[in-house]
mmCIF file of C-alpha atoms and ligand atoms in Angstrom:
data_model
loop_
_atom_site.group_PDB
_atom_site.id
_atom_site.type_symbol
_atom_site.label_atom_id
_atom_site.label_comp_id
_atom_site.label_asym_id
_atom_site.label_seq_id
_atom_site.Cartn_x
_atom_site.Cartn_y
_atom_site.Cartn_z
ATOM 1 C CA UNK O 1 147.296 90.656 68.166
ATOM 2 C CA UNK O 2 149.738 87.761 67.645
ATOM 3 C CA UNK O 3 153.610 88.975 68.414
ATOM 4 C CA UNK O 4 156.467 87.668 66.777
ATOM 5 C CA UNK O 5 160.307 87.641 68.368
ATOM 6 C CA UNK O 6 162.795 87.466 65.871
ATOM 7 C CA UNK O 7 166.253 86.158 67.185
ATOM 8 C CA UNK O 8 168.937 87.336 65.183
ATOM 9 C CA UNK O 9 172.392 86.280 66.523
ATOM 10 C CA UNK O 10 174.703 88.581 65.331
ATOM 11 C CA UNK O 11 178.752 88.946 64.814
ATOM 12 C CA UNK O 12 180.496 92.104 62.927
ATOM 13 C CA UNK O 13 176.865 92.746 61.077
ATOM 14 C CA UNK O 14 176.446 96.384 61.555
ATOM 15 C CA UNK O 15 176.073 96.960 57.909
ATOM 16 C CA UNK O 16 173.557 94.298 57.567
ATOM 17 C CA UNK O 17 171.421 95.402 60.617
ATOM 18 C CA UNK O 18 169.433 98.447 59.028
ATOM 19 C CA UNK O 19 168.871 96.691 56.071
ATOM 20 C CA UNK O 20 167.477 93.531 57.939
ATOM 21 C CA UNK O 21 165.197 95.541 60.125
ATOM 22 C CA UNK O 22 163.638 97.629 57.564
ATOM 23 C CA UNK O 23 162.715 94.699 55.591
ATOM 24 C CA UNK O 24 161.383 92.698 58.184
ATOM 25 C CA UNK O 25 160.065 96.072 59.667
ATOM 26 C CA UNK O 26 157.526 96.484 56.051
ATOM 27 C CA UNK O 27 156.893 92.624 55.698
ATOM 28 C CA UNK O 28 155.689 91.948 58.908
ATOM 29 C CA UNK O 29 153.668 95.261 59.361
ATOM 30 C CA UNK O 30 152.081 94.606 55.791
ATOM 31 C CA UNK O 31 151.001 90.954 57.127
ATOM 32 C CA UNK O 32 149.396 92.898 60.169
ATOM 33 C CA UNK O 33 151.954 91.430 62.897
ATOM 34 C CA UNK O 34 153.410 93.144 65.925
ATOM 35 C CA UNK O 35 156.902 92.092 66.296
ATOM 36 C CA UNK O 36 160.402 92.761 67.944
ATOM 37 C CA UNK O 37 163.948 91.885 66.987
ATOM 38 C CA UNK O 38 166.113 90.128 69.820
ATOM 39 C CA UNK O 39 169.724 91.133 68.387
ATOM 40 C CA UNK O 40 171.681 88.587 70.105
ATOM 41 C CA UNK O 41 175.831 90.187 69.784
ATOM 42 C CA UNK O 42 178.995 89.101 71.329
ATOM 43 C CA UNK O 43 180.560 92.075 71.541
ATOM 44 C CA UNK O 44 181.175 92.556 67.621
ATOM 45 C CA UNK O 45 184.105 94.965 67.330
ATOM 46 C CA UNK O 46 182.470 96.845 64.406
ATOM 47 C CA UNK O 47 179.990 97.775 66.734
ATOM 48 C CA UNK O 48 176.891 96.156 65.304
ATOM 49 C CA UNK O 49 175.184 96.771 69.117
ATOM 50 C CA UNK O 50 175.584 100.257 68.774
ATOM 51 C CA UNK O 51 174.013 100.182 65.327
ATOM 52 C CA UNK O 52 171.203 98.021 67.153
ATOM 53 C CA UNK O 53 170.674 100.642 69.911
ATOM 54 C CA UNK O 54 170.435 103.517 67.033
ATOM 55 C CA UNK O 55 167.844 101.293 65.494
ATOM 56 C CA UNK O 56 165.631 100.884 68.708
ATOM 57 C CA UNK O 57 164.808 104.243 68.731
ATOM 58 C CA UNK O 58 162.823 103.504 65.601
ATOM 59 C CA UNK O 59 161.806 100.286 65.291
ATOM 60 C CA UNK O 60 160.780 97.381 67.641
ATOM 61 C CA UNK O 61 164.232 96.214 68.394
ATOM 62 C CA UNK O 62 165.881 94.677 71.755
ATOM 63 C CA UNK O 63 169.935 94.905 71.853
ATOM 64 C CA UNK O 64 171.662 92.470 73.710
ATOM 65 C CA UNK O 65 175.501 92.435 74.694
ATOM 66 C CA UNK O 66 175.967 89.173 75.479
ATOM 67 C CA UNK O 67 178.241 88.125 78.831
ATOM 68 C CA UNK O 68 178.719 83.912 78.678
ATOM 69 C CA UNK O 69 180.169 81.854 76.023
ATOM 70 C CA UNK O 70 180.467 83.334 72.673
ATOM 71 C CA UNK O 71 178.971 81.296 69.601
ATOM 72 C CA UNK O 72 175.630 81.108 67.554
ATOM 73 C CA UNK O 73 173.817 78.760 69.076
ATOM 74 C CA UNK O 74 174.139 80.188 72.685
ATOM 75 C CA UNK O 75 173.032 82.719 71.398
ATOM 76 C CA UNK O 76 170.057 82.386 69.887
ATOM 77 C CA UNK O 77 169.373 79.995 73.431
ATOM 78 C CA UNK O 78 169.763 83.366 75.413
ATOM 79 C CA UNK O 79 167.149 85.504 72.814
ATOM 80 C CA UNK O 80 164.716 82.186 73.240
ATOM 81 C CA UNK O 81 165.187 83.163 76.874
ATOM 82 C CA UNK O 82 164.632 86.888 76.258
ATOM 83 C CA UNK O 83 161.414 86.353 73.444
ATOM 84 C CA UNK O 84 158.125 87.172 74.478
ATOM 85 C CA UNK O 85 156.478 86.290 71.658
ATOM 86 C CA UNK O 86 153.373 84.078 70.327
ATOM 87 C CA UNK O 87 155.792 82.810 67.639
ATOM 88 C CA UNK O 88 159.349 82.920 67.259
ATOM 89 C CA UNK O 89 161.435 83.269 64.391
ATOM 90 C CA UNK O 90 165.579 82.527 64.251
ATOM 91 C CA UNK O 91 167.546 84.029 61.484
ATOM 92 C CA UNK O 92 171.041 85.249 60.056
ATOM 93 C CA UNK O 93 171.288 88.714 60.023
ATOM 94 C CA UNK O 94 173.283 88.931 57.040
ATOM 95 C CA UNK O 95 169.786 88.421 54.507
ATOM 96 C CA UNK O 96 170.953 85.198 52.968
ATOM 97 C CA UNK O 97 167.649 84.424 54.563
ATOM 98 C CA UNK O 98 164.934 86.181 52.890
ATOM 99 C CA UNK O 99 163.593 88.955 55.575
ATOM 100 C CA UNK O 100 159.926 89.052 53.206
ATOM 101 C CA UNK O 101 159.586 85.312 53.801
ATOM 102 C CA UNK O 102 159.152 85.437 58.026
ATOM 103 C CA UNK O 103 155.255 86.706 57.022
ATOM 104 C CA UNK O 104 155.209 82.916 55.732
ATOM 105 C CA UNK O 105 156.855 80.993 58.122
ATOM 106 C CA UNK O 106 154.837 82.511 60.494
ATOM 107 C CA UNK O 107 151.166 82.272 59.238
ATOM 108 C CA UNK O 108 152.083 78.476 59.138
ATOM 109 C CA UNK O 109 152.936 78.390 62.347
ATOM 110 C CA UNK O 110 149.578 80.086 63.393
ATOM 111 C CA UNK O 111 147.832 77.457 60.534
ATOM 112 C CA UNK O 112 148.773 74.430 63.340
ATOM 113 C CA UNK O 113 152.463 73.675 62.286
ATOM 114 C CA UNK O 114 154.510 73.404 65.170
ATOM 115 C CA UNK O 115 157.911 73.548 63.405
ATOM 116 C CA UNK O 116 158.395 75.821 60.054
ATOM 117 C CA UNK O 117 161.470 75.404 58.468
ATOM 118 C CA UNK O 118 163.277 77.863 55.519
ATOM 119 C CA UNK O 119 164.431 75.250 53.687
ATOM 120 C CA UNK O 120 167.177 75.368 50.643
ATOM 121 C CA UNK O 121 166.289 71.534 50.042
ATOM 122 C CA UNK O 122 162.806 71.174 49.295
ATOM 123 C CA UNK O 123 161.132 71.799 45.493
ATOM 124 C CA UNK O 124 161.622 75.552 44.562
ATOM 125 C CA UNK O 125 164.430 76.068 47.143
ATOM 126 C CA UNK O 126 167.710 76.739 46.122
ATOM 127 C CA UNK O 127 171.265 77.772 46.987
ATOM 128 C CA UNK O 128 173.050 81.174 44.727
ATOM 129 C CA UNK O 129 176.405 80.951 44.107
ATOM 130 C CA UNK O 130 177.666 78.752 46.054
ATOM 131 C CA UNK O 131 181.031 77.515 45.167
ATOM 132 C CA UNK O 132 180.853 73.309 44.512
ATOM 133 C CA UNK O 133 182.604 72.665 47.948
ATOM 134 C CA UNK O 134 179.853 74.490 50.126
ATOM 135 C CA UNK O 135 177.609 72.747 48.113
ATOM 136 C CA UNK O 136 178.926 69.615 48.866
ATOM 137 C CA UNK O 137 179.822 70.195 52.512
ATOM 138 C CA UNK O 138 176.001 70.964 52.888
ATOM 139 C CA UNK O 139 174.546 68.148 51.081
ATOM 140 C CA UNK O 140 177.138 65.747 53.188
ATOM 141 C CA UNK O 141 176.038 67.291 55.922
ATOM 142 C CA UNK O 142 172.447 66.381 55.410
ATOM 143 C CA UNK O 143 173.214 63.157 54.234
ATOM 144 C CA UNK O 144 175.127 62.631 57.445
ATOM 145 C CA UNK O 145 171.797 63.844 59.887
ATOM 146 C CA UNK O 146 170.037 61.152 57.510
ATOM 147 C CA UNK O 147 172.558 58.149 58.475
ATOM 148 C CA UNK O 148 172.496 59.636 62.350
ATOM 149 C CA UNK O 149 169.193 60.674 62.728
ATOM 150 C CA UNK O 150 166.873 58.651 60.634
ATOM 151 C CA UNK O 151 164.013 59.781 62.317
ATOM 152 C CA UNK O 152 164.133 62.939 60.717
ATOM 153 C CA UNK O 153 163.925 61.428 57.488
ATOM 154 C CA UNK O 154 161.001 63.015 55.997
ATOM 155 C CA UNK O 155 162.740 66.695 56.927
ATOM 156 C CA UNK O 156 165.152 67.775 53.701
ATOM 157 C CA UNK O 157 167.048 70.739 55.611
ATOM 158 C CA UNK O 158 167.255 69.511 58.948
ATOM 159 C CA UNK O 159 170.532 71.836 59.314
ATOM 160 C CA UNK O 160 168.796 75.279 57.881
ATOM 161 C CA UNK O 161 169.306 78.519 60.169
ATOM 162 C CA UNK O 162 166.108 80.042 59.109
ATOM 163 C CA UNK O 163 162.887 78.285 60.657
ATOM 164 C CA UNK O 164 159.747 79.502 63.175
ATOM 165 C CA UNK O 165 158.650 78.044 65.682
ATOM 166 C CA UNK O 166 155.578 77.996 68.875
ATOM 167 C CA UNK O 167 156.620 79.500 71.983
ATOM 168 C CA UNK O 168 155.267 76.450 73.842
ATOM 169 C CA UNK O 169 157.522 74.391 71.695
ATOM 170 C CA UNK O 170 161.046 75.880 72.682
ATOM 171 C CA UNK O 171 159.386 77.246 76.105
ATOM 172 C CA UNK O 172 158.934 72.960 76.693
ATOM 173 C CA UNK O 173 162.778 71.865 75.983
ATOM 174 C CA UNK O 174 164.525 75.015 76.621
ATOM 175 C CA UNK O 175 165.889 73.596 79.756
ATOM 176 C CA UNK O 176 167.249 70.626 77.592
ATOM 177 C CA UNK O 177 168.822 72.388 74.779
ATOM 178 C CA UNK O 178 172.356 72.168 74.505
ATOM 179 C CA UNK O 179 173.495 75.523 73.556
ATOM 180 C CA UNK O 180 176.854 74.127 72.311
ATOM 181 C CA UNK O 181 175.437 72.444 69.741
ATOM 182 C CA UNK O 182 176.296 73.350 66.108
ATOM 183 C CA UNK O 183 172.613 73.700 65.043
ATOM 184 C CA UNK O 184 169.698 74.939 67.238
ATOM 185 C CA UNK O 185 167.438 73.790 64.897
ATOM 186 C CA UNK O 186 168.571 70.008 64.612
ATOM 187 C CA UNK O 187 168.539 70.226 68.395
ATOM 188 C CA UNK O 188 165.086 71.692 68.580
ATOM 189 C CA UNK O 189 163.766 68.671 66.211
ATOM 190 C CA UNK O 190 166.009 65.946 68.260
ATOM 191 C CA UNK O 191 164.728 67.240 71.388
ATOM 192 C CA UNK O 192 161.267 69.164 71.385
ATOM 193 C CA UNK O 193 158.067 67.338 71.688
ATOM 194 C CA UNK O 194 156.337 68.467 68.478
ATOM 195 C CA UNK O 195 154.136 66.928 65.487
ATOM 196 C CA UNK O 196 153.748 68.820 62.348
ATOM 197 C CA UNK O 197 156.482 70.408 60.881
ATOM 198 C CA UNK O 198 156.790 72.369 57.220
ATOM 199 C CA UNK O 199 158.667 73.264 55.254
ATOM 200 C CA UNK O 200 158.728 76.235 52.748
ATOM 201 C CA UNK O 201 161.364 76.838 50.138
ATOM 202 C CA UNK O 202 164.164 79.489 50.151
ATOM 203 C CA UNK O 203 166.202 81.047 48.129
ATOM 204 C CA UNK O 204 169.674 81.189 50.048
ATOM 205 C CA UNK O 205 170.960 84.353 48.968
ATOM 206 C CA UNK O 206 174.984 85.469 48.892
ATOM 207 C CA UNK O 207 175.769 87.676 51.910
ATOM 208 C CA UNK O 208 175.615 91.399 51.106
ATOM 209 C CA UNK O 209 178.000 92.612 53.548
ATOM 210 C CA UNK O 210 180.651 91.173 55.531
ATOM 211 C CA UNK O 211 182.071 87.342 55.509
ATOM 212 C CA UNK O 212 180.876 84.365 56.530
ATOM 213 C CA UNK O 213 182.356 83.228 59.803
ATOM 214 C CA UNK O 214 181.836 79.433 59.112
ATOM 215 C CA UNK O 215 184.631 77.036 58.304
ATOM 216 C CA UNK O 216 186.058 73.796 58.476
ATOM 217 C CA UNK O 217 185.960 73.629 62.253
ATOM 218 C CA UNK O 218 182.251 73.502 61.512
ATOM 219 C CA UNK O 219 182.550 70.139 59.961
ATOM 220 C CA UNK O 220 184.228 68.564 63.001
ATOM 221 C CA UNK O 221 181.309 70.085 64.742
ATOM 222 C CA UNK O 222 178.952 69.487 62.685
ATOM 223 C CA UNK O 223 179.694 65.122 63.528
ATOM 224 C CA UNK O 224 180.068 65.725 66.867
ATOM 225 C CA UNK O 225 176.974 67.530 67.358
ATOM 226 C CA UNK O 226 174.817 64.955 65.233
ATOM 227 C CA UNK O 227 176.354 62.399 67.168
ATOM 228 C CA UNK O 228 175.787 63.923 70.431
ATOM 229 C CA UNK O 229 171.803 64.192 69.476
ATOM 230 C CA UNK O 230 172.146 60.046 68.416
ATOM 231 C CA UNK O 231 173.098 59.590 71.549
ATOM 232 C CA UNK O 232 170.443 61.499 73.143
ATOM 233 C CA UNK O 233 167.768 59.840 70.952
ATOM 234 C CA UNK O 234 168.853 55.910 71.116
ATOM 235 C CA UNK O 235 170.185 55.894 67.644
ATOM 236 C CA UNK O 236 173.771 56.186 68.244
ATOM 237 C CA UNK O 237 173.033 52.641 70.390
ATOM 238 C CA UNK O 238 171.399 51.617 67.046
ATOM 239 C CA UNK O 239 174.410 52.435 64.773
ATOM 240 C CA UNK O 240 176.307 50.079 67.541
ATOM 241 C CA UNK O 241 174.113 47.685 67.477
ATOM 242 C CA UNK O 242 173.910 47.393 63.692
ATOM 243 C CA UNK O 243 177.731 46.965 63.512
ATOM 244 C CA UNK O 244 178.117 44.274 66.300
ATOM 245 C CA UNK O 245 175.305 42.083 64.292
ATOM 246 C CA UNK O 246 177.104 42.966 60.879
ATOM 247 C CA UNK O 247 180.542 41.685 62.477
ATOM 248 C CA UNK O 248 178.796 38.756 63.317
ATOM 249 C CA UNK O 249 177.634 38.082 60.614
ATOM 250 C CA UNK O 250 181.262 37.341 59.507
ATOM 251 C CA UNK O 251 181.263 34.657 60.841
ATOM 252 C CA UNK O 252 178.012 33.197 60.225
ATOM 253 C CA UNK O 253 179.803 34.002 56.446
ATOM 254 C CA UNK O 254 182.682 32.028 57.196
ATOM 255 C CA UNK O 255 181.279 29.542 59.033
ATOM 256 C CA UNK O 256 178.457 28.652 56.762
ATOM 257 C CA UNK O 257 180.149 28.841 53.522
ATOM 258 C CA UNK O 258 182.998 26.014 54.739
ATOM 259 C CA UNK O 259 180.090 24.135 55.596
ATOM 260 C CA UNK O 260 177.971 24.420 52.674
ATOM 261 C CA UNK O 261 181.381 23.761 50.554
ATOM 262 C CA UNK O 262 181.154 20.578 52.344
ATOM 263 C CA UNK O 263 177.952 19.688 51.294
ATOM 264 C CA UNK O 264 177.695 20.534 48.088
ATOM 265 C CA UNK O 265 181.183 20.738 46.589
ATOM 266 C CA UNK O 266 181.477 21.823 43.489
ATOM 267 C CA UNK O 267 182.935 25.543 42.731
ATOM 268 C CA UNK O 268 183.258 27.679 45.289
ATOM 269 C CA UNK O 269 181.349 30.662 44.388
ATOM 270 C CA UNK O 270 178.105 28.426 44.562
ATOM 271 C CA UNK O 271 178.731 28.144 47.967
ATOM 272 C CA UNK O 272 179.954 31.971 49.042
ATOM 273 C CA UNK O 273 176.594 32.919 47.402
ATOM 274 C CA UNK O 274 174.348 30.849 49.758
ATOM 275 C CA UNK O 275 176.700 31.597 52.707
ATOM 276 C CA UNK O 276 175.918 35.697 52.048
ATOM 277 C CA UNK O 277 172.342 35.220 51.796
ATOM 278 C CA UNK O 278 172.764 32.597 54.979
ATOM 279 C CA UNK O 279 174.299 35.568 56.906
ATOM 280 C CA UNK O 280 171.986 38.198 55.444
ATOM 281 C CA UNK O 281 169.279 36.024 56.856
ATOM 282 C CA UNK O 282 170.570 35.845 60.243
ATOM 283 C CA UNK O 283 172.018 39.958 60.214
ATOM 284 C CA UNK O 284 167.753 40.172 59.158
ATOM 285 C CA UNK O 285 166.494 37.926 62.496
ATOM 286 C CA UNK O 286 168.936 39.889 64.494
ATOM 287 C CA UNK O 287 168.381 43.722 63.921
ATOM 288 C CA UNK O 288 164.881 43.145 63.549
ATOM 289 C CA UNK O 289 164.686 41.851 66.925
ATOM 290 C CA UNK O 290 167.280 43.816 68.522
ATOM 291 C CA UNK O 291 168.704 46.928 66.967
ATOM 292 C CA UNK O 292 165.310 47.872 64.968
ATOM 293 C CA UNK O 293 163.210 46.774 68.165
ATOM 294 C CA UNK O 294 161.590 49.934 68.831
ATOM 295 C CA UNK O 295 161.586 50.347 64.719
ATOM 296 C CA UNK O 296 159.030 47.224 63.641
ATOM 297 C CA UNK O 297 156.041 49.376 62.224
ATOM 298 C CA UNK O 298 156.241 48.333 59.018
ATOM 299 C CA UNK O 299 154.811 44.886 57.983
ATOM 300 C CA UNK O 300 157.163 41.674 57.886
ATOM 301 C CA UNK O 301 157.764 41.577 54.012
ATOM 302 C CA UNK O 302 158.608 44.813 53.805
ATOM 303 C CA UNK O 303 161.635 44.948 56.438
ATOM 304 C CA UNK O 304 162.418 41.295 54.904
ATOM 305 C CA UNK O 305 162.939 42.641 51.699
ATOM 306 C CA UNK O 306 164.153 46.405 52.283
ATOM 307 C CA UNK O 307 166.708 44.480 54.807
ATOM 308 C CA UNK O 308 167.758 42.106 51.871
ATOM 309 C CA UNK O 309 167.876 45.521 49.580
ATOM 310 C CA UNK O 310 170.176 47.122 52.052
ATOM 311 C CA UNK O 311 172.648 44.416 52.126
ATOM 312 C CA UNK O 312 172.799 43.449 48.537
ATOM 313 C CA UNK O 313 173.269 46.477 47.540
ATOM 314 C CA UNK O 314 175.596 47.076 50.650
ATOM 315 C CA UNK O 315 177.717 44.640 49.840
ATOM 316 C CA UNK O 316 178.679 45.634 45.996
ATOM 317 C CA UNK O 317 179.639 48.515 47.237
ATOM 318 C CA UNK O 318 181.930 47.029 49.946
ATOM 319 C CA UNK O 319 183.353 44.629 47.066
ATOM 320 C CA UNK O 320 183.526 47.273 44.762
ATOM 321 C CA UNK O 321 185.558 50.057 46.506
ATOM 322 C CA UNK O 322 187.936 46.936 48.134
ATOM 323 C CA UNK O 323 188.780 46.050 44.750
ATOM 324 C CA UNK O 324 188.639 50.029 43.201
ATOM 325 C CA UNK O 325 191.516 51.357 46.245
ATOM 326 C CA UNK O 326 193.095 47.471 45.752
ATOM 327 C CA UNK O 327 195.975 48.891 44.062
ATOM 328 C CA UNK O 328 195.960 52.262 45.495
ATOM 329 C CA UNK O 329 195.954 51.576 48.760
ATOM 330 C CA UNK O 330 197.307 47.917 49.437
ATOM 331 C CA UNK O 331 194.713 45.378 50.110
ATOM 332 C CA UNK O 332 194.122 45.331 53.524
ATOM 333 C CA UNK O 333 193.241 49.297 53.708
ATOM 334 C CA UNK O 334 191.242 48.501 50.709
ATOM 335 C CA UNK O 335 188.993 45.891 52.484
ATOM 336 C CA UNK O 336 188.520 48.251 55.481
ATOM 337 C CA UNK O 337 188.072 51.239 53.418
ATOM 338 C CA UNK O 338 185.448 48.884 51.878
ATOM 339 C CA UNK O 339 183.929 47.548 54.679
ATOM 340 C CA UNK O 340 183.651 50.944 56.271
ATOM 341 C CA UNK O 341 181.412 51.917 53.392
ATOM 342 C CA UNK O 342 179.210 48.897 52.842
ATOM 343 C CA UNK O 343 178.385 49.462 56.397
ATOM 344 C CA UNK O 344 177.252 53.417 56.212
ATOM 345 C CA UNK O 345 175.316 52.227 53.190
ATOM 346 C CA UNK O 346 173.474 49.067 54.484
ATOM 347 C CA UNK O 347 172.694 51.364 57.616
ATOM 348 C CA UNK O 348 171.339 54.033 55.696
ATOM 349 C CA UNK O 349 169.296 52.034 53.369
ATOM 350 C CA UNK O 350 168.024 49.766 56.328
ATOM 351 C CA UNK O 351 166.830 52.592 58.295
ATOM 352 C CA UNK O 352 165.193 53.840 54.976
ATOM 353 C CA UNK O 353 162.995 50.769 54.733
ATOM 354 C CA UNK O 354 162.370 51.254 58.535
ATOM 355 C CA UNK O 355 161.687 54.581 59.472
HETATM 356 N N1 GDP Z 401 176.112 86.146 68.485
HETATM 357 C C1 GDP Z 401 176.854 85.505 67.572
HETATM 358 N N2 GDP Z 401 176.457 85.446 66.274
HETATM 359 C C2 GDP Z 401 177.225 84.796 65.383
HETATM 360 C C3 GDP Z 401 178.444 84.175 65.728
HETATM 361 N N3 GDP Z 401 178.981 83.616 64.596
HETATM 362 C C4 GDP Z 401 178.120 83.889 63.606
HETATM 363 N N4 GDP Z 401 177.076 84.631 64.058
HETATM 364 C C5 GDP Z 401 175.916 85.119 63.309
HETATM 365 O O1 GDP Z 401 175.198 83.976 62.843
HETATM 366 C C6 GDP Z 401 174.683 84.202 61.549
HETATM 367 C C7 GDP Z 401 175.243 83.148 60.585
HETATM 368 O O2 GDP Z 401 176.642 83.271 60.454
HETATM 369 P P1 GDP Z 401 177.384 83.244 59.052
HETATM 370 O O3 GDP Z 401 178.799 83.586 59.297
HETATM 371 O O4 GDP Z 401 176.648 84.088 58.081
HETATM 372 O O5 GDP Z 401 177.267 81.729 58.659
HETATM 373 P P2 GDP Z 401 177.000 81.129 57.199
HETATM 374 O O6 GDP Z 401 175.772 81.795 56.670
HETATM 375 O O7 GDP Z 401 176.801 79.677 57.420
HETATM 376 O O8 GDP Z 401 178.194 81.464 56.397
HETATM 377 C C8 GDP Z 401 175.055 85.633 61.199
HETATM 378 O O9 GDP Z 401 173.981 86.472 61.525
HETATM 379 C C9 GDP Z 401 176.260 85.882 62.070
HETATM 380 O O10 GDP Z 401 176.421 87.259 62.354
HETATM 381 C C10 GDP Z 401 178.858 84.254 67.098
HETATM 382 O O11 GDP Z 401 179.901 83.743 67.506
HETATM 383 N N5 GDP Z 401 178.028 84.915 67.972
HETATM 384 MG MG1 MG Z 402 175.455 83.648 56.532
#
């Protein structure tokens, strides 16, 4: 019989706890799985461990008091540690993630995915009642992974807290898993050697109980941690790389356009015109050769022309918030504000067209 381990880190969720394991308790025994609950707690002072203990008497459940540093993601490292399971599942204990959906996510596991995410993001998935700001903190959050990370591309919630996934998976990278990290999950995908990976939608509910204990340190951490994966993975190297060719390309700007004016006189703008697409030519020769080295699957045209995409398109925006913040924000700012931009947004779009 296959045996699931469900890691729930927990933190002041004693009122949650019964209801969690009495819903997972019917789903998963309907589905015909044994299971057990790895209640990972750091000494919550509303003594959701005693709650757990009460609750191992009935059901399948393994209270831990954790010793070591306090957080989420160490613990949910210490209950990978701790799982014995065939399959194992991480989750909030506060049912925003739907207990009746782990039957799911773990049937697809057992179907040959490696990786089965409970995702908010993807076509019947959805958020409830989140105020605009979490929405948006979320979404830039993604978007952020997606600049970062681009070779998660094809994942929509690469940040999600609910997901399954094979032992042999987390038993192969546990060693490098940086419990620190903000999200085990974006480390798992960063990190683990894996190949298919679903997703299934969600429907994020609003806690029932208690508060959420996220806020805007999470942000902070939230960059740092994606950053710390791009460095892992080469792409933090990449986002250099991209910028270094860019700057040149300033000068290849410069340079070109006095030389073209040169030439062929006339007005100006004739020449800055041919001097962008000069320097968009050589940025092109350059990252495909060096910064997308590694990247070159797709054929010739299509880089040529996603790459031409990307800075077009990169460089009305630059143009367009320089002369937007112009008067706000004095000219200079503007420009750097601008230039800031156009970058995120050619490197985005460029790793689009790549990855
Ligand atoms: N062990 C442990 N669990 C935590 C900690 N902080 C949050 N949790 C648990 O992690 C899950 C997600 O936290 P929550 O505050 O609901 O985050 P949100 O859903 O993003 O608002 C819940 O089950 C929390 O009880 C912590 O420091 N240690
Ligand atoms: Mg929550």
């Amino acid at each position: 019989m296959v045996l699931v381990s469900i890691v729930v880190p927990t933190y002041n969720e004693a009122d949650n706890l019964p209801l969690l394991v009495e819903r997972l308790d019917r789903g998963l025994r309907d589905a015909g799985y044994e299971y057990e609950v790895l209640v990972m707690d750091d000494k919550s002072p509303d003594g959701t461990y005693e709650v757990a203990k009460k609750l191992a008497g009935k059901y399948p459940v393994r209270p831990f008091l954790r010793e070591g540093p306090k957080g989420l993601s160490p613990a949910v490292v210490d209950g990978f540690r701790e799982a014995r399971g065939d399959v194992i599942v991480v989750m909030d204990a506060d049912l925003q993630h739907p207990p009746e959906l782990v039957p799911e996510l773990v049937g697809k596991v057992l179907e040959g995915y490696d990786i089965v995410i409970g995702s908010r993001y993807v076509e019947g998935g959805r958020i409830e009642n989140w105020k605009w700001y979490r929405r948006l903190v979320s979404l830039g959050a993604v978007l952020f992974v997606r600049v970062f990370l681009p070779r998660l591309k094809g994942i929509k919630d690469p940040v999600s807290g609910f997901f399954a996934v094979r032992r042999e998976v987390v038993e192969e990278c546990l060693d490098r898993l940086n419990p620190l990290g903000f999200k085990i999950l974006l480390e798992l995908l960063v990190k683990a050697k894996y190949e298919r990976v679903a997703e299934v939608p969600i429907v994020f509910r609003e806690r029932v109980h208690g508060k959420s204990k996220l806020g805007a340190k999470t942000i902070l951490e939230m960059v740092i941690h994606t950053l710390k994966l791009a460095r892992y993975s080469g792409d933090l190297l990449r986002a250099v790389k991209f910028a270094v060719v860019g700057a040149s390309g300033v000068f290849v700007y410069l340079g070109s356009a006095k030389l073209l004016y040169g030439l062929i006189g006339g007005p100006w703008i004739v020449s800055l015109l041919l001097a962008f697409e000069v320097s968009v030519l050589s940025n092109f020769v350059l990252n495909d050769l060096w910064t997308y080295r590694d990247a070159r699957g797709k054929g010739f045209w299509r880089r040529f022309f996603g790459f031409h995409k990307a800075s077009y398109v990169g460089g009305v925006v630059q143009i367009a918030v320089h002369d937007l913040l112009m008067g706000v924000v004095g000219w200079v700012l503007a420009g750097l504000i601008g230039v800031g931009l156009g970058y995120l947004v050619r490197y985005f779009l460029t790793n689009w067209e790549y990855f």
